[in-house]
Coordinates of C-alpha atoms in Angstrom, one line a residue:
M11 CA 80.4 97.7 98.2
N12 CA 77.4 95.5 99.2
Y13 CA 78.0 91.8 99.4
S14 CA 75.7 89.4 97.6
L15 CA 75.1 86.1 99.4
K16 CA 74.7 84.3 96.0
D17 CA 78.1 85.6 94.9
L18 CA 79.7 84.5 98.1
L19 CA 78.2 81.0 97.8
D20 CA 79.4 80.8 94.2
L21 CA 82.9 81.7 95.5
V22 CA 82.7 78.9 98.1
V23 CA 81.8 76.4 95.4
S24 CA 84.3 77.6 92.8
E25 CA 87.2 77.6 95.4
N26 CA 86.0 74.3 97.0
A27 CA 86.0 76.0 100.4
S28 CA 84.7 73.9 103.3
D29 CA 83.2 76.8 105.2
L30 CA 82.0 80.4 104.8
H31 CA 82.1 82.7 107.9
L32 CA 80.0 85.8 107.9
H33 CA 80.5 88.1 110.9
V34 CA 79.8 91.8 111.6
D35 CA 82.9 94.1 111.4
Q36 CA 84.9 91.5 109.4
A37 CA 85.0 90.7 105.7
P38 CA 83.6 87.3 104.7
V39 CA 86.1 84.5 105.4
L40 CA 86.6 81.2 103.5
R41 CA 88.1 78.1 105.1
I42 CA 90.1 76.3 102.4
S43 CA 92.1 73.2 103.3
G44 CA 92.0 74.3 106.9
S45 CA 93.3 77.9 106.3
M46 CA 91.1 80.9 107.0
L47 CA 91.2 83.3 104.0
P48 CA 89.4 86.6 104.1
V49 CA 87.6 87.8 100.9
E50 CA 88.9 91.1 99.6
G51 CA 86.5 93.8 100.6
P52 CA 85.1 95.9 103.4
P53 CA 83.8 94.5 106.7
L54 CA 80.2 93.2 106.8
T55 CA 77.6 95.4 108.5
A56 CA 74.9 94.3 110.9
A57 CA 72.3 95.2 108.3
E58 CA 74.1 92.9 105.7
T59 CA 74.3 89.9 108.0
D60 CA 70.7 90.4 109.1
A61 CA 69.5 90.5 105.5
M62 CA 71.5 87.3 104.7
V63 CA 70.1 85.5 107.7
R64 CA 66.5 86.4 106.6
E65 CA 67.3 85.4 103.0
I66 CA 67.9 81.8 103.8
T67 CA 66.5 80.9 107.2
P68 CA 63.2 79.1 107.3
G69 CA 60.4 80.8 109.3
G70 CA 60.4 78.3 112.2
H71 CA 64.2 78.5 112.5
L72 CA 64.1 82.2 112.4
K73 CA 61.8 82.3 115.4
R74 CA 64.1 80.0 117.2
L75 CA 67.1 82.2 116.4
E76 CA 65.3 85.3 117.7
E77 CA 64.1 83.5 120.9
M78 CA 67.0 81.1 121.7
G79 CA 69.9 82.9 120.1
G80 CA 70.8 80.3 117.5
C81 CA 69.5 77.8 115.0
D82 CA 70.9 75.1 112.6
F83 CA 69.4 73.9 109.3
G84 CA 70.2 72.6 105.9
F85 CA 70.1 74.8 102.8
T86 CA 70.3 73.9 99.1
F87 CA 72.0 76.5 96.9
E88 CA 70.4 76.3 93.5
N89 CA 71.7 73.1 92.0
K90 CA 75.3 73.7 92.9
A91 CA 75.7 72.7 96.5
R92 CA 74.1 72.0 99.8
F93 CA 75.1 73.7 103.1
R94 CA 74.8 73.0 106.8
V95 CA 74.0 76.4 108.2
S96 CA 74.5 77.7 111.8
C97 CA 73.0 81.2 112.5
F98 CA 73.6 82.9 115.8
K99 CA 73.5 86.1 117.8
A100 CA 76.8 87.6 118.8
R101 CA 78.1 90.8 120.3
C102 CA 78.6 93.5 117.7
G103 CA 82.0 95.0 118.3
N104 CA 82.2 97.3 121.4
A105 CA 78.5 98.0 121.2
D106 CA 76.1 96.6 123.8
E107 CA 73.7 95.2 121.1
N108 CA 73.9 91.9 119.4
A109 CA 74.1 91.1 115.7
Y110 CA 73.7 88.0 113.6
G111 CA 76.5 85.8 112.4
I112 CA 76.4 82.8 110.0
V113 CA 78.7 79.9 109.3
L114 CA 77.8 77.8 106.2
R115 CA 79.6 74.4 105.8
Q116 CA 79.6 73.1 102.2
I117 CA 78.4 69.5 101.9
P118 CA 79.8 67.7 98.8
N119 CA 77.3 67.0 96.1
N120 CA 78.7 63.6 95.4
M121 CA 79.1 60.7 97.8
F122 CA 82.6 59.5 98.3
S123 CA 83.4 55.8 97.8
L124 CA 84.7 54.0 100.9
E125 CA 88.0 53.4 98.9
K126 CA 88.3 57.2 98.3
L127 CA 87.9 57.8 102.0
G128 CA 90.6 55.3 102.7
L129 CA 88.4 52.6 104.3
S130 CA 89.1 49.0 103.6
D131 CA 87.0 46.0 102.6
K132 CA 87.1 45.0 106.3
V133 CA 84.8 48.0 106.9
K134 CA 82.4 46.9 104.2
A135 CA 82.0 43.6 106.0
L136 CA 80.8 45.5 109.1
L137 CA 78.1 47.2 107.0
M138 CA 76.5 43.9 106.2
R139 CA 75.9 43.0 109.9
Q140 CA 72.3 42.5 110.8
R141 CA 72.4 44.1 114.3
G142 CA 74.7 46.1 116.6
L143 CA 76.1 49.6 117.1
I144 CA 78.7 51.2 114.8
L145 CA 80.1 54.5 116.1
V146 CA 81.9 57.1 114.0
T147 CA 83.7 59.5 116.2
G148 CA 86.0 62.5 116.1
P149 CA 86.1 66.2 116.8
T150 CA 83.9 68.7 115.1
G151 CA 84.8 69.1 111.4
S152 CA 86.6 65.8 111.1
G153 CA 84.3 64.4 108.4
K154 CA 82.1 62.1 110.5
T155 CA 78.9 63.0 108.6
T156 CA 80.7 62.4 105.2
T157 CA 81.9 59.0 106.4
L158 CA 78.5 57.9 107.6
A159 CA 76.8 59.1 104.4
S160 CA 79.3 57.1 102.3
M161 CA 78.6 54.0 104.4
L162 CA 74.9 54.4 104.0
N163 CA 75.3 55.0 100.3
W164 CA 77.3 51.7 100.0
I165 CA 74.5 49.8 101.8
N166 CA 71.9 51.6 99.7
E167 CA 73.6 50.4 96.5
H168 CA 74.3 46.8 97.6
E169 CA 71.7 45.7 100.2
E170 CA 67.9 45.6 100.3
R171 CA 67.2 47.4 103.6
H172 CA 65.0 50.0 105.1
I173 CA 67.3 52.8 106.3
I174 CA 66.0 55.5 108.6
T175 CA 68.2 58.6 109.2
I176 CA 67.6 60.9 112.1
E177 CA 69.6 64.2 111.8
D178 CA 69.9 67.8 113.0
P179 CA 69.8 69.0 110.3
I180 CA 69.7 66.6 107.3
E181 CA 72.9 67.1 105.4
Y182 CA 73.1 64.5 102.6
F183 CA 70.0 63.5 100.8
H184 CA 69.8 59.8 99.9
E185 CA 67.8 58.5 96.9
H186 CA 66.1 55.2 97.1
K187 CA 68.4 52.6 95.3
R188 CA 68.3 49.0 96.4
S189 CA 67.2 50.2 99.8
V190 CA 64.3 52.3 100.9
V191 CA 65.6 55.4 102.8
T192 CA 63.5 57.5 105.2
Q193 CA 65.1 60.7 106.4
R194 CA 63.8 62.7 109.4
E195 CA 65.0 66.0 110.7
I196 CA 64.9 67.1 114.4
G197 CA 62.7 70.1 114.9
R198 CA 60.9 69.7 111.7
D199 CA 59.7 66.0 111.5
V200 CA 60.2 64.9 115.1
P201 CA 61.0 66.8 118.4
S202 CA 64.1 64.9 119.5
F203 CA 66.6 62.1 118.7
S204 CA 65.2 59.8 121.4
D205 CA 61.6 60.3 120.2
A206 CA 62.7 59.6 116.7
I207 CA 64.5 56.4 117.6
R208 CA 61.5 55.1 119.5
A209 CA 59.2 56.0 116.6
A210 CA 61.7 54.3 114.1
L211 CA 61.3 51.0 115.9
R212 CA 57.6 51.0 114.8
Q213 CA 58.6 51.7 111.1
D214 CA 60.1 48.3 110.2
P215 CA 63.7 49.6 110.1
D216 CA 66.8 47.5 109.3
I217 CA 69.3 50.3 109.9
I218 CA 68.9 53.5 112.0
L219 CA 71.4 56.4 111.7
V220 CA 71.4 58.7 114.8
G221 CA 73.1 61.9 113.8
E222 CA 74.5 62.5 117.3
M223 CA 74.2 60.7 120.6
R224 CA 74.1 64.0 122.6
D225 CA 72.3 63.0 125.8
L226 CA 71.6 60.0 128.1
E227 CA 68.2 59.4 126.7
T228 CA 69.4 59.2 123.1
I229 CA 72.3 56.9 124.1
T230 CA 69.9 54.6 125.9
A231 CA 67.5 54.5 123.0
A232 CA 70.3 53.9 120.4
V233 CA 71.9 51.0 122.4
S234 CA 68.5 49.4 123.0
A235 CA 67.7 49.6 119.3
A236 CA 71.1 47.9 118.5
E237 CA 70.3 45.2 121.1
T238 CA 66.9 44.4 119.6
G239 CA 68.0 43.4 116.1
H240 CA 68.8 46.6 114.3
L241 CA 72.1 48.0 112.9
V242 CA 72.5 51.4 114.4
F243 CA 75.0 54.0 113.3
A244 CA 75.8 57.0 115.5
T245 CA 78.4 59.7 116.2
L246 CA 80.2 61.1 119.2
H247 CA 82.6 63.9 119.6
T248 CA 85.4 61.7 121.0
T249 CA 88.8 60.6 119.6
G250 CA 89.9 57.0 120.0
A251 CA 87.9 53.8 120.8
A252 CA 88.8 53.7 124.5
R253 CA 87.7 57.3 125.1
T254 CA 84.5 56.7 123.2
V255 CA 83.5 53.7 125.4
D256 CA 84.4 55.7 128.5
R257 CA 82.4 58.7 127.3
I258 CA 79.3 56.6 126.9
V259 CA 79.7 54.8 130.3
D260 CA 80.4 58.1 132.0
A261 CA 77.1 59.5 130.8
F262 CA 75.2 57.1 133.0
P263 CA 74.5 57.3 136.8
A264 CA 76.9 55.2 139.0
D265 CA 74.3 52.5 139.7
T266 CA 73.7 51.8 136.0
K267 CA 77.3 51.9 134.7
E268 CA 77.8 48.1 135.0
Q269 CA 74.6 47.6 133.0
I270 CA 75.7 49.8 130.2
R271 CA 79.1 48.1 130.1
M272 CA 77.3 44.8 129.6
Q273 CA 75.1 46.2 126.9
L274 CA 78.0 47.8 125.0
A275 CA 80.1 44.7 125.3
S276 CA 77.4 42.7 123.6
S277 CA 76.0 45.2 121.1
L278 CA 79.0 47.2 119.9
V279 CA 80.2 46.3 116.5
A280 CA 83.0 48.8 115.8
V281 CA 84.3 52.2 116.7
I282 CA 85.8 54.2 113.8
S283 CA 87.5 57.3 115.1
Q284 CA 88.8 59.9 112.7
V285 CA 90.7 63.2 112.3
L286 CA 91.1 65.4 109.2
C287 CA 94.6 66.4 108.3
R288 CA 96.0 68.8 105.8
K289 CA 97.6 67.1 102.8
K290 CA 101.0 68.3 101.6
S291 CA 99.6 68.7 98.1
G292 CA 96.5 70.6 99.3
G293 CA 93.2 69.4 100.5
R294 CA 92.4 67.2 103.4
I295 CA 92.9 63.5 104.2
A296 CA 91.4 61.5 107.1
G297 CA 93.4 59.6 109.6
Y298 CA 91.5 56.6 111.2
E299 CA 91.5 54.5 114.3
I300 CA 89.4 51.3 113.7
M301 CA 88.4 49.1 116.6
I302 CA 86.3 46.0 115.8
N303 CA 84.7 44.4 118.8
T304 CA 86.0 40.9 119.4
D305 CA 85.5 38.5 122.3
S306 CA 88.7 40.0 123.8
T307 CA 87.7 43.7 123.5
S308 CA 84.2 42.8 124.7
S309 CA 85.7 41.4 127.9
L310 CA 87.7 44.6 128.4
I311 CA 84.6 46.7 128.1
R312 CA 82.6 44.5 130.4
D313 CA 85.4 44.4 133.0
N314 CA 86.0 48.2 132.9
K315 CA 89.6 47.7 131.4
T316 CA 89.2 50.1 128.5
Y317 CA 92.8 51.3 129.0
R318 CA 93.9 48.0 127.4
I319 CA 91.8 48.5 124.2
T320 CA 94.6 50.2 122.3
S321 CA 96.8 47.2 122.8
E322 CA 94.1 45.0 121.4
I323 CA 93.8 47.3 118.4
Q324 CA 97.6 47.1 117.8
T325 CA 97.4 43.3 117.6
G326 CA 94.2 43.2 115.5
G327 CA 95.6 44.2 112.1
A328 CA 94.5 41.0 110.4
L329 CA 90.9 41.8 111.4
G330 CA 91.2 45.3 109.9
M331 CA 92.0 47.2 113.1
R332 CA 94.5 50.0 113.4
T333 CA 95.4 52.7 115.9
L334 CA 95.1 56.3 114.9
D335 CA 98.8 56.9 115.6
S336 CA 99.9 54.0 113.3
H337 CA 97.7 55.4 110.5
L338 CA 99.1 58.9 110.9
L339 CA 102.6 57.5 110.8
S340 CA 101.9 55.7 107.6
L341 CA 100.4 58.9 106.1
V342 CA 103.8 60.6 106.9
E343 CA 105.8 57.7 105.4
D344 CA 103.7 57.9 102.2
G345 CA 104.4 61.6 101.8
L346 CA 100.8 62.6 102.2
I347 CA 101.0 64.7 105.4
D348 CA 103.8 66.6 107.2
S349 CA 105.2 65.2 110.4
S350 CA 103.8 68.2 112.3
E351 CA 100.3 67.1 111.3
A352 CA 100.9 63.6 112.7
I353 CA 102.1 65.1 116.0
T354 CA 99.1 67.5 116.2
Y355 CA 96.5 64.7 115.9
A356 CA 98.4 61.8 117.6
Q357 CA 96.9 60.2 120.7
V358 CA 100.3 60.0 122.2
P359 CA 102.3 63.0 120.8
D360 CA 105.6 62.2 122.6
E361 CA 105.6 58.6 121.2
M362 CA 104.8 60.0 117.8
R363 CA 107.8 62.4 118.0
Q364 CA 110.1 59.6 118.9
K365 CA 108.9 57.4 116.0
L366 CA 109.3 60.2 113.6
R367 CA 112.8 60.8 114.8
D368 CA 113.7 57.1 114.4
L369 CA 112.4 57.3 110.9
H370 CA 114.4 60.6 110.4
Y371 CA 111.4 62.8 109.8

């Protein structure tokens, strides 16, 4: 039996799988609602994965794969779906040589509404700000890109802005609606995130999306853009508002930490931190922590007292704030997720266990 990549991608779409894993010496595997489900059939051979890589990988990325051992890019499958693709070299069983592997993540064709994602009108109000930094954070695979795309789509439908996205790779394509949208891809349109941010400032932007703040130079450029009259969206692989602020500050040398705290205190608009939980009924649902920067939280950031941010979030419900653990608990109470999911993703698992016991879960 020879596998057809087209047939496998059709299966991903029909089964609404989030990911397709193609590895030598293993049958193709689908990730569906968080579970890894092998396709019935023989293991893939090195020749098959090699052929699949060459079938979909653009020339420039193929060169990077061969020289650097990995590459990432976006791939549109007919008119059915779009995928974020990661190709890589990996050890082939017990042999000394390497073979190619591929992971393809399906990107939904349709944008989700903010209501569908579980975000309130308080979040919409943040999207109408003229300047500042909005961070969407969470672990890999938590839906950060989907949340950001939905936010930008809402702005695109309701506001007259120039939106510039900087991504690696581009995942969601945005049509021009009420806004003008410019999308740039790292490695194809511009060499790096920091270069792209600096260039964007000369392109009359209102909003800049930074796909990932992955290094000090990019963080510095993003914060500076937020300070100089632009609304900047960015992601970080952190969970929780306090940890997010600490991660940014810790990226800077000791003699500049006080300066970045001052900059964050004045420029940060909100931190939306999310995890993706399995629903009882199948599928996934996001749990959110939302911190909106107030005078009080701004003082905590400036004074290096981020350990008190969670308390500020707990008392900021009227402003639209909520802690991740409180949202997870409400998802259990509403019958949407199991208590075990809430404990797995809680910021303070022991406290979550106690609260669930008190509620007889």
